[in-house]
Coordinates of C-alpha atoms and ligand atoms in Angstrom, one line a residue:
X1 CA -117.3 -31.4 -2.9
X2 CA -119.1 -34.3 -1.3
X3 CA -122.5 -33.8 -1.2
X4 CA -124.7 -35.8 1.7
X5 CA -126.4 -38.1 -0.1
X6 CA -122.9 -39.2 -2.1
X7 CA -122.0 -39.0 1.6
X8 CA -124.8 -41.4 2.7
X9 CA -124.1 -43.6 -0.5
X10 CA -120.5 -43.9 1.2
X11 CA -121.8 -45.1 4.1
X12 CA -123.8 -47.6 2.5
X13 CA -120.6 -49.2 1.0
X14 CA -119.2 -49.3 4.2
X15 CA -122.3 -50.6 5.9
X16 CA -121.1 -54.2 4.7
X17 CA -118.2 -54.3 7.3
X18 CA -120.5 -53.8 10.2
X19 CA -120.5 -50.2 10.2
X20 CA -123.8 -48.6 11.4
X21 CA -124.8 -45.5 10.3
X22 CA -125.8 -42.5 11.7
X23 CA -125.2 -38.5 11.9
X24 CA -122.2 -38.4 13.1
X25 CA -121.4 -38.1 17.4
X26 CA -118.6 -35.6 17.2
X27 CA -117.4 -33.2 14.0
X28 CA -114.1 -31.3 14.8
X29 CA -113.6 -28.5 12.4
X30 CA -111.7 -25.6 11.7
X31 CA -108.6 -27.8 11.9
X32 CA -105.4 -28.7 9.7
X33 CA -105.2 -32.1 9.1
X34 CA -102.6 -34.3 8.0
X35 CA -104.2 -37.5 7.2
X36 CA -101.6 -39.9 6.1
X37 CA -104.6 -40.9 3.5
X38 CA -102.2 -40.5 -0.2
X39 CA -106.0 -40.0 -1.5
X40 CA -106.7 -37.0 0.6
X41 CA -103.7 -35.6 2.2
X42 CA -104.9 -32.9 4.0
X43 CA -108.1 -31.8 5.5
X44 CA -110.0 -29.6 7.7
X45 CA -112.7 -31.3 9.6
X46 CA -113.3 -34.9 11.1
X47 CA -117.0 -36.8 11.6
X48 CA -117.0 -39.4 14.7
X49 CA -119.6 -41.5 14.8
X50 CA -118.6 -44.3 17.8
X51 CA -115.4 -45.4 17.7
X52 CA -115.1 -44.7 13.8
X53 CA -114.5 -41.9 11.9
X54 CA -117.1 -41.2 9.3
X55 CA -115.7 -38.9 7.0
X56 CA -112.8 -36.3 6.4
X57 CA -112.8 -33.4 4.2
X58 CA -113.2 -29.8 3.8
X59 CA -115.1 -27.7 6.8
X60 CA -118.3 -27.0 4.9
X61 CA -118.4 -30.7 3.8
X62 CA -117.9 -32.2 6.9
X63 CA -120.3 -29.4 8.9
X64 CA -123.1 -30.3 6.9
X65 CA -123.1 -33.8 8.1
X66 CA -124.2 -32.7 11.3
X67 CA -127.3 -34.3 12.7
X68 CA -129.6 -33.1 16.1
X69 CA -127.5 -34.8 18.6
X70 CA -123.9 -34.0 16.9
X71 CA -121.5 -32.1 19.2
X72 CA -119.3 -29.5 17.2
X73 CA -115.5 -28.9 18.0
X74 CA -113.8 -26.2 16.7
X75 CA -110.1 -27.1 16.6
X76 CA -109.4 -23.4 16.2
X77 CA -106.8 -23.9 13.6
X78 CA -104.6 -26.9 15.4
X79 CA -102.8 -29.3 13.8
X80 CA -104.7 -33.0 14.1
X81 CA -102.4 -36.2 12.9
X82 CA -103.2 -39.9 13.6
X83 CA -102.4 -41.3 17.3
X84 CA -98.8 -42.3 17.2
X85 CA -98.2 -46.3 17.4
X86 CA -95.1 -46.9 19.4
X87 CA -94.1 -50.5 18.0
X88 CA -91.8 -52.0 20.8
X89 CA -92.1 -50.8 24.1
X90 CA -92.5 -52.3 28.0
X91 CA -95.5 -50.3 28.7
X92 CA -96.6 -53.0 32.0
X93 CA -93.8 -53.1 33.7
X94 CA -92.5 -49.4 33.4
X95 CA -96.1 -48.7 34.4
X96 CA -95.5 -50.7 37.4
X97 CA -92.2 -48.9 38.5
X98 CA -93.6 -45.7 38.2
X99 CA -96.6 -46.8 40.3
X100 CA -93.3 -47.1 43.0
X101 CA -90.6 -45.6 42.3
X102 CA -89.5 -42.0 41.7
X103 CA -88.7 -40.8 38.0
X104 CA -85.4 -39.9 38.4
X105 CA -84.7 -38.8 34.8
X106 CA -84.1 -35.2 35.4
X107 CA -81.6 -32.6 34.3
X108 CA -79.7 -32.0 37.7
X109 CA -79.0 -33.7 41.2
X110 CA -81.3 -30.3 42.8
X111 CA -84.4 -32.1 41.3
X112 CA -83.6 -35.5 42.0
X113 CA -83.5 -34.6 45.6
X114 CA -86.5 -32.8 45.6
X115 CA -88.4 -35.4 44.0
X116 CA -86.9 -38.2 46.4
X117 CA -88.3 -35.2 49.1
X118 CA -91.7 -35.4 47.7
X119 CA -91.7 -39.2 47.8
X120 CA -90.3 -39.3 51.2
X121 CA -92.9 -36.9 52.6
X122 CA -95.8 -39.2 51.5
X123 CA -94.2 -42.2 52.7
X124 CA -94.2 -43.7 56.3
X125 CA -90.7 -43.1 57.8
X126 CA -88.4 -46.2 57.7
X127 CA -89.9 -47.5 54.2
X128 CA -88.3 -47.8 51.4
X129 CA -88.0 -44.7 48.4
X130 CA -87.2 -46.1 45.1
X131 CA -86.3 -44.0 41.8
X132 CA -85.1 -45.7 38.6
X133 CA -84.1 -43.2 35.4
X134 CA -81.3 -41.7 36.7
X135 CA -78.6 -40.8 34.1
X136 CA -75.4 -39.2 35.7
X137 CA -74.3 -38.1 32.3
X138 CA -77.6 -35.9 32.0
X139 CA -77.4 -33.7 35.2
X140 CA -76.0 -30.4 35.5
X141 CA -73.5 -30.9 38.0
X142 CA -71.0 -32.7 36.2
X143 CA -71.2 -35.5 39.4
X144 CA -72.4 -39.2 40.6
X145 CA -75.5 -39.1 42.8
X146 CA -74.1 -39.4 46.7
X147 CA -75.1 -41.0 49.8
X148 CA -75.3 -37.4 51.6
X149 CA -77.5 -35.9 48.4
X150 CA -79.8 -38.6 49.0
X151 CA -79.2 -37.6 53.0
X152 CA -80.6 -34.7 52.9
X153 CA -83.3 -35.5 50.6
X154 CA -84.8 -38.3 53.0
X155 CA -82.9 -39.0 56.3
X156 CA -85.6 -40.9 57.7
X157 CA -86.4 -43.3 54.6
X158 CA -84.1 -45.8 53.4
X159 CA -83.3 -44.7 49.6
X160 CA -82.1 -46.4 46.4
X161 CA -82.4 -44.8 42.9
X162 CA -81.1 -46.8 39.7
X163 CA -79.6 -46.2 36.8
X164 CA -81.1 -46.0 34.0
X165 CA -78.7 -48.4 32.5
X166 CA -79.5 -50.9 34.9
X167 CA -75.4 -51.2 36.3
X168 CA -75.4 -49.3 39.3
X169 CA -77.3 -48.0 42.1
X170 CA -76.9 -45.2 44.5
X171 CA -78.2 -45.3 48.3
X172 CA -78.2 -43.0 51.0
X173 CA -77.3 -43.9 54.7
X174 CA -80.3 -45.5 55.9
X175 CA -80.2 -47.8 52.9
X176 CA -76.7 -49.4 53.7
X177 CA -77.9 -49.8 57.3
X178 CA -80.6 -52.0 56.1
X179 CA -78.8 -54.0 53.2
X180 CA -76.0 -54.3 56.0
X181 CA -73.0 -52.7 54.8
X182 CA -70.5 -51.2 55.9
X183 CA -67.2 -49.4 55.5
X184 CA -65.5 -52.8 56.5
X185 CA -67.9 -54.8 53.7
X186 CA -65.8 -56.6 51.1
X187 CA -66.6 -55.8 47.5
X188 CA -68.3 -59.2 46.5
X189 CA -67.0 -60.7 43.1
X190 CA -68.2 -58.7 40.0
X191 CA -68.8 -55.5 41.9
X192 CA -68.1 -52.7 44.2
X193 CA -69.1 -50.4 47.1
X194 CA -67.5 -47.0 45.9
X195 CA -65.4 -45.7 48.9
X196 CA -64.2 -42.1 48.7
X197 CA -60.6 -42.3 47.9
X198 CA -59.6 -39.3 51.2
X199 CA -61.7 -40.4 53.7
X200 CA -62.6 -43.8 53.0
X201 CA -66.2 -43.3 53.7
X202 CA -68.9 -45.2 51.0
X203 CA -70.0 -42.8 48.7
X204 CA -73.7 -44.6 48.0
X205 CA -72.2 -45.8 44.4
X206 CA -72.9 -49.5 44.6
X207 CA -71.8 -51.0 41.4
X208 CA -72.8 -54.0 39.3
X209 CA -73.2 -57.5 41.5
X210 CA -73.0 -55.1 44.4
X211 CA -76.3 -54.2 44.4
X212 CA -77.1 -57.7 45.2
X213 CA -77.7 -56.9 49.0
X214 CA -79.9 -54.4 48.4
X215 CA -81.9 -56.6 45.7
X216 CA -82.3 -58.8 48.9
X217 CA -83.9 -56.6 51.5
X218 CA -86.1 -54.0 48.9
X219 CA -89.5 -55.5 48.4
X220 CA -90.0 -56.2 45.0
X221 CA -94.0 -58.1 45.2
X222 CA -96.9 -56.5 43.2
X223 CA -100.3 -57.4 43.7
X224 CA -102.8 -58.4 41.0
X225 CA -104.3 -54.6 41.7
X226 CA -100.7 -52.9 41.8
X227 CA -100.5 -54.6 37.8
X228 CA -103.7 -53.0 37.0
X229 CA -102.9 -49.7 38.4
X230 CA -99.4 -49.7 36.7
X231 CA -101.8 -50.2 32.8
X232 CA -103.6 -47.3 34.1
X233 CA -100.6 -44.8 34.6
X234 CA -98.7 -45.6 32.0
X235 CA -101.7 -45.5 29.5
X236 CA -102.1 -42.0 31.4
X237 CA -98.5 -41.0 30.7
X238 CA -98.7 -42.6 26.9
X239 CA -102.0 -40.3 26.0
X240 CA -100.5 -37.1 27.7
X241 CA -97.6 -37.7 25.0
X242 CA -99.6 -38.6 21.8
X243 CA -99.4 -42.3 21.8
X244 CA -102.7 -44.1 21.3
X245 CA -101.4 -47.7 20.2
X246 CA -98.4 -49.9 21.6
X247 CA -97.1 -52.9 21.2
X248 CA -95.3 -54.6 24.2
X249 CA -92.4 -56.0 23.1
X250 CA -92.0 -58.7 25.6
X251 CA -95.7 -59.4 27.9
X252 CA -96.4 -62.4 29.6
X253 CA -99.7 -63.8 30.7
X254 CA -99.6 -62.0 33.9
X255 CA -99.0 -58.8 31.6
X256 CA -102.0 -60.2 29.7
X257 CA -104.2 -60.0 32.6
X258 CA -103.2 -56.6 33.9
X259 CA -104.2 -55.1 30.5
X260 CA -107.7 -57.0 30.6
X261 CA -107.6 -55.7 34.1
X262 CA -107.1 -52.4 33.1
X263 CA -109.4 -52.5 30.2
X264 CA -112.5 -53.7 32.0
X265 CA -112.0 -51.0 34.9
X266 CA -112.6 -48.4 31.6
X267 CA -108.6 -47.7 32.4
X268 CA -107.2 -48.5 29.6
X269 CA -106.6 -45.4 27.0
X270 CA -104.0 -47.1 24.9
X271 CA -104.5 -50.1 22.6
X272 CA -102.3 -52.5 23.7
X273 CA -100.7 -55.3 20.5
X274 CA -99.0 -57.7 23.5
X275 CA -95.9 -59.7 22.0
X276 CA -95.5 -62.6 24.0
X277 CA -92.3 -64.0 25.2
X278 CA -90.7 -67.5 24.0
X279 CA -90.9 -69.1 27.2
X280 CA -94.7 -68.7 27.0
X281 CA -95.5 -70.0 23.3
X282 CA -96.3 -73.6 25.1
X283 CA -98.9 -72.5 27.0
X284 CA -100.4 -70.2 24.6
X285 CA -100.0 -72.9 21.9
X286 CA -102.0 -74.9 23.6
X287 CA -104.3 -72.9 24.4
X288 CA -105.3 -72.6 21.2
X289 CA -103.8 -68.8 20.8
X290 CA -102.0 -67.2 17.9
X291 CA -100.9 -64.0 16.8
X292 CA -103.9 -61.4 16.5
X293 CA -106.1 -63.4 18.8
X294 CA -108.0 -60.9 21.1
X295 CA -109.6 -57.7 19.8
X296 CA -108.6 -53.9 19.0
X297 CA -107.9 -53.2 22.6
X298 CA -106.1 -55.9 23.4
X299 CA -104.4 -58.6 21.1
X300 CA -102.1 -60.9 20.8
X301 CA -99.0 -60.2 19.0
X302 CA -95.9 -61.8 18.2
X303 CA -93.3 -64.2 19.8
X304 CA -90.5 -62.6 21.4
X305 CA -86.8 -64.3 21.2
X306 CA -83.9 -62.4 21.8
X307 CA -80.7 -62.9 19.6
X308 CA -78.0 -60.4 21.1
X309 CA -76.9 -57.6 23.3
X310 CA -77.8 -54.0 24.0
X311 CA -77.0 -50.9 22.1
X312 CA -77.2 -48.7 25.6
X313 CA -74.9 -50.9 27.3
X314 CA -72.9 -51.5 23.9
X315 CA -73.5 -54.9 24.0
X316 CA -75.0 -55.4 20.6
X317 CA -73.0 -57.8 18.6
X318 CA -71.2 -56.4 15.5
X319 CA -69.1 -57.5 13.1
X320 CA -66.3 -54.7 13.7
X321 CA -65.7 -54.1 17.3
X322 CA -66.6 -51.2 19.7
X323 CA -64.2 -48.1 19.3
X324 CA -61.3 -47.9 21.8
X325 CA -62.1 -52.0 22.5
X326 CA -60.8 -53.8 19.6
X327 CA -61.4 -57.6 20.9
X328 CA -65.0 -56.6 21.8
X329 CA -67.6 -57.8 19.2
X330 CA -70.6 -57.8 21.6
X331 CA -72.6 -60.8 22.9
X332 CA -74.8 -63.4 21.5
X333 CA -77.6 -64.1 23.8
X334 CA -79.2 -67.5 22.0
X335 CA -77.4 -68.9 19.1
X336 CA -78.7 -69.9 15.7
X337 CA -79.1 -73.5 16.9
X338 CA -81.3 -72.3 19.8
X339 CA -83.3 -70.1 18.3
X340 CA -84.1 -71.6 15.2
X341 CA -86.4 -74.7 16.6
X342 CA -89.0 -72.1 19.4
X343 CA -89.4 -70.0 16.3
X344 CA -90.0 -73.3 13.5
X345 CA -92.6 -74.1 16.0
X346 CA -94.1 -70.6 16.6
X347 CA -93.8 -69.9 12.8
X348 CA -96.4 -73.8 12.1
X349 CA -98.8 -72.7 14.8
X350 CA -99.2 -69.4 12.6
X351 CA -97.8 -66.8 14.6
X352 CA -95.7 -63.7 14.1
X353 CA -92.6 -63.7 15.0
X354 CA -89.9 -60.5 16.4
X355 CA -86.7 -61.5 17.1
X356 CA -84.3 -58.7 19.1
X357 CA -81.3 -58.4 16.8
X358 CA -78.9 -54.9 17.5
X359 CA -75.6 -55.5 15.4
X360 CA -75.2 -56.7 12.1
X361 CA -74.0 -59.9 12.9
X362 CA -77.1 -61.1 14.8
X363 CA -79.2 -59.8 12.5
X364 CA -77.6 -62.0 9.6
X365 CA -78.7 -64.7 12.0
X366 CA -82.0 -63.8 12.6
X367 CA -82.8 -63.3 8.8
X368 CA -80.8 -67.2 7.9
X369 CA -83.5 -68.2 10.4
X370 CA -86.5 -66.5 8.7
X371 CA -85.5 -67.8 5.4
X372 CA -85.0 -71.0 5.9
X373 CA -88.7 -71.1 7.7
X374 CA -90.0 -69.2 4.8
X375 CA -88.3 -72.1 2.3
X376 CA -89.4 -74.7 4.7
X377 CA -93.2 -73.9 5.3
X378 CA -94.0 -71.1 3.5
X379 CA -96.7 -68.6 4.7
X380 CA -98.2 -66.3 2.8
X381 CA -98.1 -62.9 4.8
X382 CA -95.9 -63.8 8.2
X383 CA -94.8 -60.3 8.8
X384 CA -91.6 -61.1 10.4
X385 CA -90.3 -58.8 12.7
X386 CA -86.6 -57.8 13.9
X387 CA -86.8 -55.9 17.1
X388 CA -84.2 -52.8 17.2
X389 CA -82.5 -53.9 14.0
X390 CA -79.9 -51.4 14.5
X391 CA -77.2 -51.9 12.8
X392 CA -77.8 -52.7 9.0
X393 CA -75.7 -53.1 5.8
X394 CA -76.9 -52.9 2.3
X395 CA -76.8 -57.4 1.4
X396 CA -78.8 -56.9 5.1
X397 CA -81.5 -54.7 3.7
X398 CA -82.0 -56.7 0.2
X399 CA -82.7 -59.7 2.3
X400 CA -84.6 -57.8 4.6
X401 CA -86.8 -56.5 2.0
X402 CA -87.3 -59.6 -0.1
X403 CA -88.6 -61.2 2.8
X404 CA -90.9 -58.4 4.0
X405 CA -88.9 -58.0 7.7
X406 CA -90.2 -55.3 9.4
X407 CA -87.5 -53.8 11.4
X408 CA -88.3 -51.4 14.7
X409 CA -85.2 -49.4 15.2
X410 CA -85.0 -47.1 18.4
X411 CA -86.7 -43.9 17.4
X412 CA -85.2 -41.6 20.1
X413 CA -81.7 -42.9 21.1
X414 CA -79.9 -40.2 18.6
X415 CA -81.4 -37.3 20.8
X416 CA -81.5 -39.1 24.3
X417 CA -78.6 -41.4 24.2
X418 CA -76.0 -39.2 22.1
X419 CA -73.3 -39.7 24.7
X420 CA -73.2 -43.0 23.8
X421 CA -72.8 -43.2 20.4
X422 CA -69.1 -42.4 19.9
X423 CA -68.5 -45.9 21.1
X424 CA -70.0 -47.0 17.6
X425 CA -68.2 -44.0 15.4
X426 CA -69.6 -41.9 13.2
X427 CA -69.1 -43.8 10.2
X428 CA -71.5 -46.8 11.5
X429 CA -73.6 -44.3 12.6
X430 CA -74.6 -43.7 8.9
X431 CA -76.0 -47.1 9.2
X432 CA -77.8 -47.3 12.5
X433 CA -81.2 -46.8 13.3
X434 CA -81.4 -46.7 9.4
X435 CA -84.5 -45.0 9.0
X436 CA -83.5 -43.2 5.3
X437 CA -82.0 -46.8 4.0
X438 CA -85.6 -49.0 5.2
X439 CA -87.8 -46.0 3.6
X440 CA -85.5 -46.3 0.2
X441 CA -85.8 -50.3 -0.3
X442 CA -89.9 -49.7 0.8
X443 CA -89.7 -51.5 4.2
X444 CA -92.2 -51.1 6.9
X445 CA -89.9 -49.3 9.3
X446 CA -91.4 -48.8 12.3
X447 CA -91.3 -45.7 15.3
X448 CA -90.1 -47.1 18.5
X449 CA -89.5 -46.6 21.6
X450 CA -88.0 -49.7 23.9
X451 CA -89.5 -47.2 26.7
X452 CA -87.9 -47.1 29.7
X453 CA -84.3 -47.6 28.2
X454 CA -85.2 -44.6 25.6
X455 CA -88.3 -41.9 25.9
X456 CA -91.4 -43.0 23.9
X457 CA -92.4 -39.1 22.6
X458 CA -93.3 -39.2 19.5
X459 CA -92.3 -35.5 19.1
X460 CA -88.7 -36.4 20.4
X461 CA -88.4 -39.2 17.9
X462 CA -89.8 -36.8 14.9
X463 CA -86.9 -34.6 16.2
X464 CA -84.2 -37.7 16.3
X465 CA -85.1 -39.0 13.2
X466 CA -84.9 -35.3 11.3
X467 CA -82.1 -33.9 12.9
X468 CA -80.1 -37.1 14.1
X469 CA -79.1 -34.5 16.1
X470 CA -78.3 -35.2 20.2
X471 CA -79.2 -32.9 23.0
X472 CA -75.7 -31.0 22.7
X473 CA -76.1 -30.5 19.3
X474 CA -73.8 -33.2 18.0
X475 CA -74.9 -34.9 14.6
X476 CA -74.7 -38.4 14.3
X477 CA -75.3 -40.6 11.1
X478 CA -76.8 -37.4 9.1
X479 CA -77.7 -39.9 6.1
X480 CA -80.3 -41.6 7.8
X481 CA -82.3 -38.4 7.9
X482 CA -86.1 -38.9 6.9
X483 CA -88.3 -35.6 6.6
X484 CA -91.1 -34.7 9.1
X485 CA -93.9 -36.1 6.9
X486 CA -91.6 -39.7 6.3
X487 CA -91.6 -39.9 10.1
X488 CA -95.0 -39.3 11.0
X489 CA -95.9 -42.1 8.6
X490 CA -92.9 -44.2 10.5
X491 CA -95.2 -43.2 13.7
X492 CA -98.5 -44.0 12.2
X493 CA -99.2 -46.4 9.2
X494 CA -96.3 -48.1 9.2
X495 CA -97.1 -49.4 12.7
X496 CA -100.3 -50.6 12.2
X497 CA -98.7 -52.6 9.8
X498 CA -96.5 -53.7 12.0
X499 CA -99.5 -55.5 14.1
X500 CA -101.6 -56.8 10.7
X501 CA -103.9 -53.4 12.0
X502 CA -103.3 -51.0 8.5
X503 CA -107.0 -51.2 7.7
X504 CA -108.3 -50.2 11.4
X505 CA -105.5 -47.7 12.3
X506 CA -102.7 -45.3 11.2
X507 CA -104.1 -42.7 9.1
X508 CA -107.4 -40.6 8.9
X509 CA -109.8 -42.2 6.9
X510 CA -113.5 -43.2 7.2
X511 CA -114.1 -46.7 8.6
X512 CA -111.1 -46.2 10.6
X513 CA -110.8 -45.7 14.4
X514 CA -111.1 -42.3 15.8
X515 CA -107.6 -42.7 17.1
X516 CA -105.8 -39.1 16.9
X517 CA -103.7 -36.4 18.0
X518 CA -104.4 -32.7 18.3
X519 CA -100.9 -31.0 18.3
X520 CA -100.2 -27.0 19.4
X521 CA -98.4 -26.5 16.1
X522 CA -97.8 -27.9 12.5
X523 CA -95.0 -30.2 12.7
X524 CA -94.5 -29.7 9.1
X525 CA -94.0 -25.7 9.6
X526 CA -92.0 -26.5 12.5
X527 CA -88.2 -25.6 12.4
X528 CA -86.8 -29.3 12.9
X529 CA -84.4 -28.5 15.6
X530 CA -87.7 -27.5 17.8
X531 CA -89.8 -30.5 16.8
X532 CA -89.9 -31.8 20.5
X533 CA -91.4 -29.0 22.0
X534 CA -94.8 -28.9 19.8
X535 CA -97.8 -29.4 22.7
X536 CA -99.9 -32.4 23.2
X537 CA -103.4 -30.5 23.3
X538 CA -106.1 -33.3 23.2
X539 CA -104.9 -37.1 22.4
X540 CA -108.7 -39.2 21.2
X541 CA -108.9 -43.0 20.9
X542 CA -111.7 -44.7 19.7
X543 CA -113.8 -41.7 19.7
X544 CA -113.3 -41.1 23.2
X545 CA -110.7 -38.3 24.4
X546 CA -108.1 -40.0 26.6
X547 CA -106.0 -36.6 27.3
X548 CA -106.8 -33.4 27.5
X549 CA -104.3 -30.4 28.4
Ligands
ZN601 ZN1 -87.3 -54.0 24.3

């Protein structure tokens, strides 16, 4: 029992790190919370005072903190965790292409053209309708997209939806009109205009360089306002799903700007840890900029360099090869030799560093790199990261963890992308997206997204990371299961880590940031296999309520 004047004395220790006190702003009470706090687990009630939280404890504890002006909130029973930190993600530019395009991930070809209808019917006639998303292994009917779907949808608006893979595109009538093709059209090089075998007639599959055309006459140029407005939705969509902090895994000053945009229109609802890419660290060098410049909205995070492939378009490069391809080992994108000098220059200047590494052979690389910078100039706390880090091997986690790599391994791929995975086999499986094997060695394993390649949920990756279970029920890598309360502390503390932010964010504790999540039901009551349906009722951050159902 925490009486008020232990309370206040609490305060007054506090008070040293610039923390002002007062009654409290906001109490919620009658709650269940799960603090991710190892010296108070669980709780019932929550002071806000600002931005902070005050205090957490019991409901007669917390309720008697309550001064004149102090609004009450009676969570009537829900479930509150911390806000979910999503610790690689594009959040600027997938805001920006759903400020314009249609969200074409949806179950069946019915909704796509009804959503492409909606689009169409709010868009002058003979301009363009864009949708990106679309996955033709996750729609009902069994069948690609075609030309006289999109037809119907949209007849008078020239329409191309993408992949979500990012190889092909699919166009209705109007579309090849404009980009100029026709049944007669060669196939460039690298690419193809799907004809339909009977008739001959293009079906409105457009495949790999021959969506070039189309590239050509779709207009692809955002305003300084459109970059803004993009922030704005997807820090919308982010709060409507539980996610109060992200960290952009590959911004760019213009990036930069829309997020100050954003933040000083009062738009911004998400805190935004902005890794910057490699062909930047110059500028920001000279500027004067390093990793955690900024402030708790916005800050500077890591430099980006990219050492391999994909593990949606099984490019990621391994040291066995792909099933069914046994002379395909992936890709390296930048070698040793090129990587090794933009990150010995980013690792003097002081900053972070996250270097995308997928199979086991590139992140061998990556981590020869980090040592020999560690062994070279030493730095007390760098934080290295490896984005994705998929595919791992026990000599690969030692290193890993006598180095203190952080690894940020693609939370929701075993759900979403299941279909994918047999490409890899089950037995590698056990060591992808190694969630169990990080947790065991004490690595800071991270929840994350890569949003829009995989969903950024956080209920969907709780699911994943339970079940490894896919959306058709198959299992896949069942050793790398973590329980519920492991991956909510992926989701939370761990990525605060992740950004140097552990002692500002990730659990509920006083001196933090209000930054939480009010959830419909107890994720640890919940049977796992049902994880990804628990509502988002109220998402808070900084005090402030960003979402409310
Ligand atoms: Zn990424």
């Amino acid at each position: 029992m925490t009486s008020r004047r232990e309370f206040v004395a609490k305060l007054g220790a506090v008070a040293a790190t610039g923390f002002r006190f007062a009654p409290p702003d906001v109490i919620l009470h009658g709650g269940h919370v799960i603090t991710m706090d190892p010296s108070r687990p669980r709780a019932q009630a929550i002071a806000v005072g600002g931005d902070r939280i005050l205090a957490v404890g019991t409901d007669a504890d917390i309720r008697a903190l309550r001064g004149p002006r102090t609004r009450m909130m009676s969570l009537g029973g829900s479930t509150v965790v911390p806000g979910f930190i999503d610790a690689h993600s594009h959040p600027a530019i997938a805001g920006r292409m759903h400020l314009r395009r249609v969200d074409a991930d949806l179950r069946s070809i019915t909704a796509i053209q009804a959503a492409v209808r909606e689009r169409a019917a709010r868009t002058p006639a003979g301009e363009w309708v864009l949708g990106f998303k679309y996955d033709d292994t996750k729609t009902a009917e069994g069948r690609y997209l075609t030309r006289a779907d999109l037809d119907s949808a949209a007849p008078a608006h020239p329409v191309y939806i993408a992949h979500r893979g990012g190889h092909s595109g699919y166009v209705n009538s109007l579309a090849l009109e404009k980009a100029g093709v026709t049944e007669t059209t060669p196939n460039p090089a690298g690419g193809r205009f799907e004809k339909d075998p009977a008739s001959g007639r293009l079906t409105g599959r457009i495949v790999e360089n021959a969506t070039e055309p189309f590239d050509r006459v779709i207009p692809n140029v955002y305003t300084r306002d459109d970059y803004r407005q993009g922030v704005k939705l997807i820090s919308q969509m982010l709060a409507r799903s539980g996610v109060t902090s992200v960290h952009d895994a590959y911004g760019n000053t213009t990036d930069l700007r829309a997020y100050q945009d954003a933040r000083d229109a009062g738009e911004l609802g998400t805190r935004v840890y902005c890794l910057i890419g490699s062909f930047a660290i110059d500028r920001m060098i000279a500027a004067g900029v390093r990793t955690g410049f900024g402030d708790e909205w916005v800050r500077i995070g890591a430099m980006k360099a990219t050492c391999d492939g994909s593990i949606s378009e099984r490019t990621a490069r391994l040291s066995q090869p792909y099933v069914g391809r046994p002379d395909d080992f992936g890709i390296i994108v930048s070698s040793e030799e090129q990587l090794y000098p933009v990150a010995k220059k980013a690792h003097d200047a002081g900053w972070q560093i996250g270097i995308h590494a997928n199979g086991d052979v590139a992140i061998d690389t990556v981590l020869r790199i980090y040592e020999r910078l560690q062994k070279e100039s030493p730095r007390r706390d760098p934080r290295f990261r490896i984005e994705h880090c998929t595919v791992i091997n026990e000599s690969l986690v030692r290193r890993m963890r006598a180095l203190g790599v952080i690894p940020t391994p693609f939370s929701t791929y075993v759900y979403f992308h299941g279909e994918k995975m047999k490409e890899y086999g089950p037995a590698r499986l056990d060591s992808m997206f190694a969630v169990r094997s990080f947790l065991d060695a004490g690595i800071g394993v991270t929840q994350s997204s890569d949003y829009p390649p995989g969903p950024f949920e956080p209920m969907m990756a709780l699911q994943s990371s339970v079940t490894r279970t896919d959306m058709k029920g198959t299992v896949w890598g069942p050793r790398q299961r973590v329980t519920v309360e492991e991956a909510i502390r992926v989701g939370t503390l761990h990525g605060a880590y992740a950004s140097f932010e552990e002692k500002t964010k990730g659990s509920l504790e006083p001196g933090k940031f209000a930054d939480l999540v009010v959830l419909g039901r107890d994720p640890l009551r919940e049977d796992p296999s049902s994880l990804i349906s628990i509502p988002i009722e109220r998402t808070m951050v900084g005090g402030g309520w960003v979402y409310e159902s």
